[in-house]
Coordinates of C-alpha atoms and ligand atoms in Angstrom, one line a residue:
M230 CA -13.8 34.2 44.6
Y231 CA -11.7 32.4 47.0
Q232 CA -10.3 35.5 48.5
H233 CA -12.0 34.6 51.9
L234 CA -9.9 31.8 52.5
P235 CA -7.5 31.6 54.9
V236 CA -4.0 30.6 54.0
Y237 CA -3.3 27.1 55.3
A238 CA -0.5 26.9 57.4
G239 CA 0.5 23.1 56.5
D240 CA 0.3 20.2 58.6
P241 CA 3.0 20.2 61.6
I242 CA 4.4 16.6 60.6
L243 CA 3.6 16.4 56.6
S244 CA 5.1 19.9 56.1
L245 CA 8.2 19.4 57.6
H246 CA 8.8 16.3 55.6
E247 CA 8.4 18.6 52.6
A248 CA 10.9 20.9 54.0
F249 CA 13.2 18.0 54.4
M250 CA 13.2 16.7 51.0
A251 CA 13.5 20.1 49.4
D252 CA 16.8 20.5 51.9
P253 CA 19.8 20.6 49.3
R254 CA 22.3 19.7 52.3
P255 CA 23.7 16.2 51.7
N256 CA 24.0 15.5 55.7
K257 CA 20.5 16.1 56.6
V258 CA 18.5 13.8 58.9
S259 CA 15.2 13.0 58.9
L260 CA 13.9 12.5 62.6
S261 CA 10.3 14.1 62.1
I262 CA 8.1 12.3 59.8
G263 CA 7.2 8.7 61.5
L264 CA 8.8 6.9 58.7
Y265 CA 11.3 3.9 59.5
F266 CA 14.6 4.0 57.5
D267 CA 17.1 1.2 57.7
E268 CA 20.5 1.3 58.4
Q269 CA 21.5 2.8 55.2
G270 CA 18.9 5.5 55.4
R271 CA 16.2 3.9 53.1
L272 CA 12.7 3.1 53.3
P273 CA 13.1 -0.9 53.3
V274 CA 10.9 -3.2 50.7
L275 CA 10.4 -6.1 53.2
D276 CA 11.3 -9.2 52.0
S277 CA 7.9 -11.0 52.6
V278 CA 6.3 -8.3 51.0
R279 CA 8.5 -8.5 47.9
Q280 CA 7.9 -12.0 47.2
A281 CA 4.4 -11.5 47.7
D282 CA 4.2 -8.8 45.0
K283 CA 6.5 -11.1 42.8
K284 CA 3.6 -13.7 43.0
L285 CA 0.7 -11.3 42.6
R286 CA 1.8 -9.6 39.8
E287 CA 2.6 -13.0 38.0
Q288 CA -1.2 -13.7 38.4
E289 CA -2.3 -10.6 36.9
R290 CA -5.7 -10.6 38.4
P291 CA -8.0 -7.7 37.4
S292 CA -8.3 -4.9 39.3
G293 CA -12.0 -4.7 40.1
Y294 CA -14.0 -2.8 42.8
L295 CA -13.4 -4.3 46.3
P296 CA -16.7 -4.4 48.7
I297 CA -17.1 -1.5 50.1
E298 CA -16.0 -2.8 53.4
G299 CA -13.1 -4.3 51.9
A300 CA -11.8 -7.9 51.1
P301 CA -13.2 -10.8 53.3
D302 CA -9.5 -12.6 53.5
Y303 CA -7.8 -8.9 54.4
R304 CA -10.6 -8.1 57.1
A305 CA -10.2 -11.8 58.8
A306 CA -6.3 -11.1 58.9
V307 CA -6.9 -7.9 60.6
Q308 CA -9.0 -9.5 63.1
K309 CA -6.6 -12.1 63.8
L310 CA -3.8 -10.0 64.1
V311 CA -5.2 -7.5 66.2
F312 CA -7.7 -9.7 68.5
G313 CA -5.6 -12.8 68.6
A314 CA -6.1 -16.2 66.8
D315 CA -8.0 -17.6 69.7
S316 CA -10.3 -14.5 70.1
A317 CA -13.6 -15.7 71.6
A318 CA -15.1 -12.4 70.0
V319 CA -14.0 -12.9 66.7
A320 CA -15.2 -16.7 66.9
E321 CA -18.8 -15.4 68.0
G322 CA -18.9 -12.8 65.2
R323 CA -18.9 -9.7 67.7
I324 CA -16.5 -7.5 65.6
A325 CA -17.6 -5.6 62.8
T326 CA -14.2 -4.9 60.7
I327 CA -13.7 -2.6 57.9
Q328 CA -10.7 -1.9 55.7
G329 CA -9.2 1.6 56.1
V330 CA -7.7 4.0 53.8
G331 CA -4.5 3.7 56.2
G332 CA -5.0 4.2 59.8
S333 CA -6.1 8.1 59.3
G334 CA -8.9 6.9 57.1
A335 CA -9.9 3.9 59.6
I336 CA -9.8 6.7 62.2
R337 CA -12.3 9.3 60.3
I338 CA -14.7 6.4 59.7
G339 CA -14.8 5.6 63.3
A340 CA -15.2 9.3 64.2
D341 CA -18.1 9.6 61.8
F342 CA -19.7 6.7 63.3
I343 CA -19.4 8.0 66.5
K344 CA -21.0 11.1 65.3
S345 CA -24.2 9.6 63.7
F346 CA -24.9 6.9 66.4
M347 CA -23.5 8.1 69.6
P348 CA -25.2 11.4 69.8
G349 CA -23.6 13.6 73.0
S350 CA -20.6 11.8 73.0
D351 CA -17.5 13.9 73.2
V352 CA -13.9 12.8 72.5
W353 CA -11.1 12.7 74.5
V354 CA -7.3 12.5 73.5
S355 CA -4.1 12.5 75.5
D356 CA -2.0 15.5 76.1
P357 CA -0.2 15.3 73.8
T358 CA -1.5 13.1 70.9
W359 CA -0.8 12.8 67.3
D360 CA -1.5 16.0 65.6
N361 CA -4.0 14.4 63.5
H362 CA -6.3 12.7 66.3
E363 CA -7.6 15.8 67.0
S364 CA -8.1 17.1 63.4
L365 CA -9.6 13.9 62.3
M366 CA -12.0 13.7 65.1
Q367 CA -13.1 17.4 64.7
G368 CA -13.3 17.1 60.9
A369 CA -16.2 14.5 61.7
G370 CA -18.1 17.5 63.8
L371 CA -17.0 15.8 67.0
K372 CA -16.1 17.9 70.3
V373 CA -12.4 16.9 71.3
A374 CA -10.7 17.8 74.5
R375 CA -7.4 16.4 76.3
Y376 CA -6.8 14.0 79.3
P377 CA -3.8 14.4 81.6
Y378 CA -0.9 12.0 80.2
Y379 CA 2.9 13.4 79.5
D380 CA 4.5 14.6 82.9
A381 CA 7.3 16.8 81.4
D382 CA 9.1 17.0 84.9
S383 CA 9.7 13.2 85.0
N384 CA 9.3 12.7 81.2
G385 CA 6.7 10.0 82.4
L386 CA 3.0 9.4 82.4
R387 CA 0.7 11.4 84.7
Y388 CA -1.2 8.2 85.7
D389 CA -2.8 8.9 88.8
E390 CA -4.3 11.9 87.4
M391 CA -5.4 10.3 83.8
L392 CA -7.1 7.9 85.9
A393 CA -8.7 10.2 88.2
F394 CA -9.6 12.5 85.2
F395 CA -11.5 9.2 83.6
A396 CA -13.2 8.5 86.5
R397 CA -14.7 12.2 86.1
L398 CA -16.0 11.7 82.4
P399 CA -19.9 11.2 81.8
A400 CA -20.9 7.6 80.9
G401 CA -20.9 7.5 76.6
S402 CA -17.6 9.5 76.5
V403 CA -14.8 8.2 74.0
V404 CA -11.3 7.9 75.3
L405 CA -9.2 7.6 72.6
M406 CA -5.9 5.5 73.7
Q407 CA -2.6 3.8 71.8
P408 CA -2.0 0.1 73.2
C409 CA 1.6 0.4 72.2
C410 CA 4.2 3.0 71.0
H411 CA 2.3 6.2 72.1
N412 CA 3.1 8.8 69.5
P413 CA 4.3 11.5 70.0
T414 CA 5.9 10.6 73.6
G415 CA 6.9 6.9 73.3
I416 CA 5.6 6.6 76.8
D417 CA 3.2 3.3 77.1
L418 CA 1.3 2.1 80.3
S419 CA 2.4 -1.0 81.9
K420 CA -0.1 -3.8 81.9
A421 CA -0.9 -3.1 85.6
Q422 CA -1.4 0.6 84.7
W423 CA -3.7 -0.8 81.9
S424 CA -5.8 -2.8 84.1
G425 CA -6.2 0.2 86.3
V426 CA -7.8 1.9 83.1
I427 CA -10.1 -1.1 82.2
Q428 CA -11.8 -1.0 85.6
V429 CA -12.4 2.9 85.6
M430 CA -13.7 2.5 81.9
K431 CA -16.2 -0.2 83.2
D432 CA -17.1 1.3 86.1
G433 CA -17.8 4.9 84.3
G434 CA -19.4 3.2 81.2
L435 CA -16.7 4.9 78.8
V436 CA -16.0 3.7 75.2
P437 CA -12.3 3.1 74.5
F438 CA -11.0 4.2 71.0
L439 CA -7.8 2.3 70.6
D440 CA -5.6 3.5 67.7
M441 CA -2.5 1.0 67.0
A442 CA -0.5 1.9 64.4
Y443 CA 2.9 0.6 65.6
Q444 CA 2.1 -3.1 66.3
G445 CA 5.1 -4.7 66.6
F446 CA 7.7 -1.7 67.0
G447 CA 7.4 -1.9 70.6
E448 CA 7.5 -5.4 72.3
G449 CA 6.3 -8.1 69.7
I450 CA 3.5 -8.2 67.6
E451 CA 1.3 -10.5 69.9
E452 CA 2.8 -8.0 73.2
D453 CA 1.9 -4.8 71.6
A454 CA -1.8 -5.8 71.3
W455 CA -2.3 -6.8 74.8
A456 CA -4.5 -4.0 76.2
V457 CA -6.9 -4.6 73.3
R458 CA -7.4 -8.4 74.1
A459 CA -7.4 -7.5 77.9
M460 CA -10.1 -4.7 77.1
V461 CA -11.9 -7.1 75.1
E462 CA -11.9 -9.8 77.6
A463 CA -12.9 -7.6 80.2
G464 CA -16.3 -7.2 78.6
L465 CA -15.3 -3.7 76.9
C466 CA -16.5 -2.9 73.5
P467 CA -13.5 -0.7 72.0
L468 CA -13.4 0.6 68.4
V469 CA -9.8 -0.3 67.3
T470 CA -7.9 1.2 64.3
N471 CA -4.7 -0.3 63.1
S472 CA -2.6 0.7 60.1
F473 CA 0.0 -1.3 58.5
S474 CA 1.9 1.5 57.0
K475 CA 5.0 1.0 59.4
N476 CA 5.1 -2.7 60.0
F477 CA 4.8 -3.6 56.6
S478 CA 7.0 -0.4 55.2
L479 CA 3.7 0.2 53.0
Y480 CA 3.0 3.5 54.0
G481 CA 1.9 4.7 50.2
E482 CA -0.3 1.9 49.9
R483 CA -3.0 3.1 52.4
C484 CA -3.4 -0.2 54.0
G485 CA -5.3 0.1 57.5
G486 CA -8.3 -1.1 59.6
L487 CA -11.1 -0.3 61.8
S488 CA -12.9 -2.9 64.0
V489 CA -16.0 -2.2 66.3
V490 CA -16.6 -4.9 68.9
C491 CA -20.1 -5.6 69.7
P492 CA -21.8 -7.1 72.3
S493 CA -23.4 -9.3 70.0
A494 CA -23.4 -10.8 66.4
D495 CA -26.3 -9.1 65.7
E496 CA -25.1 -5.8 66.8
A497 CA -21.9 -6.1 64.8
D498 CA -24.2 -6.7 61.8
R499 CA -25.9 -3.7 61.9
V500 CA -22.8 -1.9 62.6
L501 CA -21.2 -3.3 59.6
G502 CA -24.0 -2.4 57.6
Q503 CA -23.6 1.5 59.0
L504 CA -19.9 1.5 58.5
K505 CA -20.5 0.5 54.8
A506 CA -23.1 3.2 54.5
G507 CA -20.4 5.8 55.9
I508 CA -17.8 4.6 53.6
R509 CA -19.9 4.6 50.5
R510 CA -20.4 8.3 50.9
V511 CA -16.9 9.1 51.3
Y512 CA -14.8 7.2 49.2
S513 CA -16.9 4.1 48.2
S514 CA -14.6 1.4 48.2
P515 CA -11.1 0.7 49.6
P516 CA -7.8 0.6 47.1
L517 CA -6.8 -2.7 46.2
H518 CA -2.8 -3.7 45.8
G519 CA -2.0 -3.2 49.2
E520 CA -4.6 -5.0 50.6
R521 CA -3.5 -7.9 48.6
L522 CA 0.0 -7.7 49.7
V523 CA -1.0 -7.4 53.7
A524 CA -3.6 -10.3 53.0
A525 CA -0.9 -12.4 51.0
V526 CA 1.7 -12.2 53.4
L527 CA -0.4 -12.9 56.6
D528 CA -2.3 -15.9 54.9
T529 CA 1.0 -17.6 53.6
P530 CA 2.6 -19.0 56.7
A531 CA 6.1 -19.0 55.1
L532 CA 5.6 -15.3 54.5
H533 CA 3.8 -14.5 57.4
Q534 CA 6.7 -16.0 59.5
Q535 CA 9.4 -14.2 57.8
W536 CA 7.5 -10.6 58.0
V537 CA 7.4 -11.5 61.8
A538 CA 11.3 -11.8 61.5
E539 CA 11.4 -8.6 59.6
V540 CA 9.4 -6.5 62.3
K541 CA 11.4 -7.8 64.9
D542 CA 14.8 -6.7 62.9
M543 CA 13.1 -3.5 62.7
R544 CA 12.1 -3.0 66.3
E545 CA 15.7 -4.0 67.7
R546 CA 17.2 -1.4 65.3
I547 CA 15.1 1.1 67.1
K548 CA 16.2 -0.3 70.4
R549 CA 19.5 -0.1 69.4
M550 CA 19.5 3.4 68.2
R551 CA 17.8 4.6 71.4
V552 CA 20.8 2.8 73.2
L553 CA 23.3 4.0 70.8
L554 CA 22.1 8.2 71.0
A555 CA 22.1 7.6 74.9
E556 CA 25.4 6.5 75.4
R557 CA 26.4 9.2 72.9
L558 CA 24.8 12.0 74.7
T559 CA 26.1 10.8 77.9
A560 CA 29.4 10.9 76.8
G561 CA 29.1 14.6 75.7
L562 CA 26.9 15.6 78.4
P563 CA 27.8 13.8 81.9
G564 CA 25.7 14.3 84.3
M565 CA 22.3 14.8 82.3
S566 CA 20.1 11.7 82.7
V567 CA 18.7 10.6 79.1
D568 CA 17.2 7.5 80.6
F569 CA 13.7 8.4 78.9
L570 CA 15.3 7.4 75.8
T571 CA 15.9 3.6 76.5
E572 CA 12.5 3.5 78.6
Q573 CA 10.2 4.8 75.6
H574 CA 8.8 2.3 73.3
G575 CA 8.2 2.8 69.3
M576 CA 9.3 5.0 67.1
F577 CA 8.9 8.0 69.0
S578 CA 10.9 9.8 71.6
Y579 CA 9.5 13.3 73.3
T580 CA 13.0 14.7 74.0
G581 CA 12.1 17.8 76.0
L582 CA 13.4 20.2 73.5
T583 CA 11.5 23.4 73.1
S584 CA 10.7 24.4 69.7
D585 CA 13.3 27.1 69.3
E586 CA 15.8 24.2 69.8
V587 CA 14.0 22.1 67.4
D588 CA 14.4 25.1 65.0
T589 CA 18.0 25.6 65.6
L590 CA 18.5 22.2 65.0
R591 CA 17.2 22.1 61.7
E592 CA 18.5 25.4 60.3
K593 CA 21.8 25.0 61.8
H594 CA 22.6 21.2 61.8
G595 CA 20.0 20.4 58.8
I596 CA 18.5 17.6 61.6
Y597 CA 14.7 17.4 61.5
L598 CA 12.6 17.0 64.4
V599 CA 8.8 18.0 65.0
R600 CA 8.4 21.3 66.7
S601 CA 6.9 19.5 69.6
G602 CA 10.4 18.3 70.4
R603 CA 9.3 14.8 68.9
M604 CA 12.0 12.7 67.6
C605 CA 11.5 9.8 65.3
V606 CA 14.4 7.4 66.4
A607 CA 13.4 5.1 63.5
G608 CA 15.5 7.7 61.2
L609 CA 18.9 7.3 63.2
N610 CA 21.5 4.8 62.0
E611 CA 25.2 4.2 63.0
G612 CA 26.1 6.7 60.4
N613 CA 24.3 9.9 61.4
V614 CA 23.9 9.1 65.3
Q615 CA 27.3 10.8 66.3
A616 CA 26.0 13.9 64.2
V617 CA 22.5 14.0 66.0
A618 CA 24.3 13.4 69.3
D619 CA 26.8 16.2 68.4
A620 CA 24.1 18.7 67.4
L621 CA 22.1 17.7 70.4
I622 CA 24.9 18.1 72.8
V623 CA 25.5 21.8 71.5
V624 CA 22.0 22.8 71.8
L625 CA 21.6 21.5 75.0
R626 CA 25.0 23.0 76.3
A627 CA 23.4 26.4 75.2
R628 CA 20.7 26.1 77.8
S629 CA 23.1 26.7 80.7
Ligands
LMR773 C1 3.6 10.2 61.8 O1 3.0 10.6 63.3 O2 4.6 11.0 61.9 C2 3.3 9.3 61.2 O3 1.8 8.7 61.7 C3 2.9 10.2 60.0 C4 1.5 10.9 59.7 O4 0.7 11.2 58.9 O5 1.7 12.3 60.6

């Protein structure tokens, strides 16, 4: 009956994580999937979340269905965090926000919305982008293609080319960008560069789709949302997805959001209605426990403050690991520039390693990176960074 089905090749990120979990070597290092590990190599349970969880469990609240669009307090908290406490668009009721089943689920609901209500709009993603962006959009039946982004020669951004490319896109094109901590490259735009993008998007009638999965892991919780807020202030109407997987260390709870900024409150009501219709036919309503945790932390001033400090600790640890790895590599490979490591932002670094070199790292040294050369810097710690640097030095020396 199913003989004609092609064999699934596996997901480029999740399959590697499965292989890592099955790897019996005690000194293996996970630098593939985007998980933040602490100094002891564990997934942290944030203290703010632990306290909120304890309180919620004491309350023994029943587990009824949430509204299709998610819980009102959670959705309000998403809006505040993404668009800012003093956002005029939020105050004017111009933003339709739904709880997403993780960032991925939110993107898919956004993609379905584009497919239904923006006929003829193609989606443009950065070259390269997170592997699943293309799959999620294509899964909704959208046509997806890439715009110039990463410059392998300089390990930087092809900014002028990207801007010129945007200027040639037909009005109504959807352009997916990441406001902070670009996955997979770690290369973000400066504020001046974002301003240039905003102007070109306004001039050309483009629709920004902003995927923010790492808010707080770049420069700060407020700082990382700068591009989102600047676009809204400039009069653009972006679709914005966000995720609490990383910044709450709540990967398995699948907590995210999709917010569609609209020209008017009336349009936001219509959009929200159609998002609800879209959700109802996919998963009916979202899960409960994770959103309760997130809303409890964000709505309780003391816990919120503690969470901000915990995100800061994670961000600063990642930055320290970038510096440490760069120092160790420079010591072993004098003359080779690894400045990109400390210039990139967030969890990921595009190392420039080839897929063969990545395979060698995995097979010979038990060090897992994504085959594109993407390294999750948040998997490094003081205990494994020297071993990772040593293995990288061996692999890089073999080049010459
Ligand atoms: C990643 O990019 O590794 C994470 O966002 C996890 C995933 O779902 O791919």
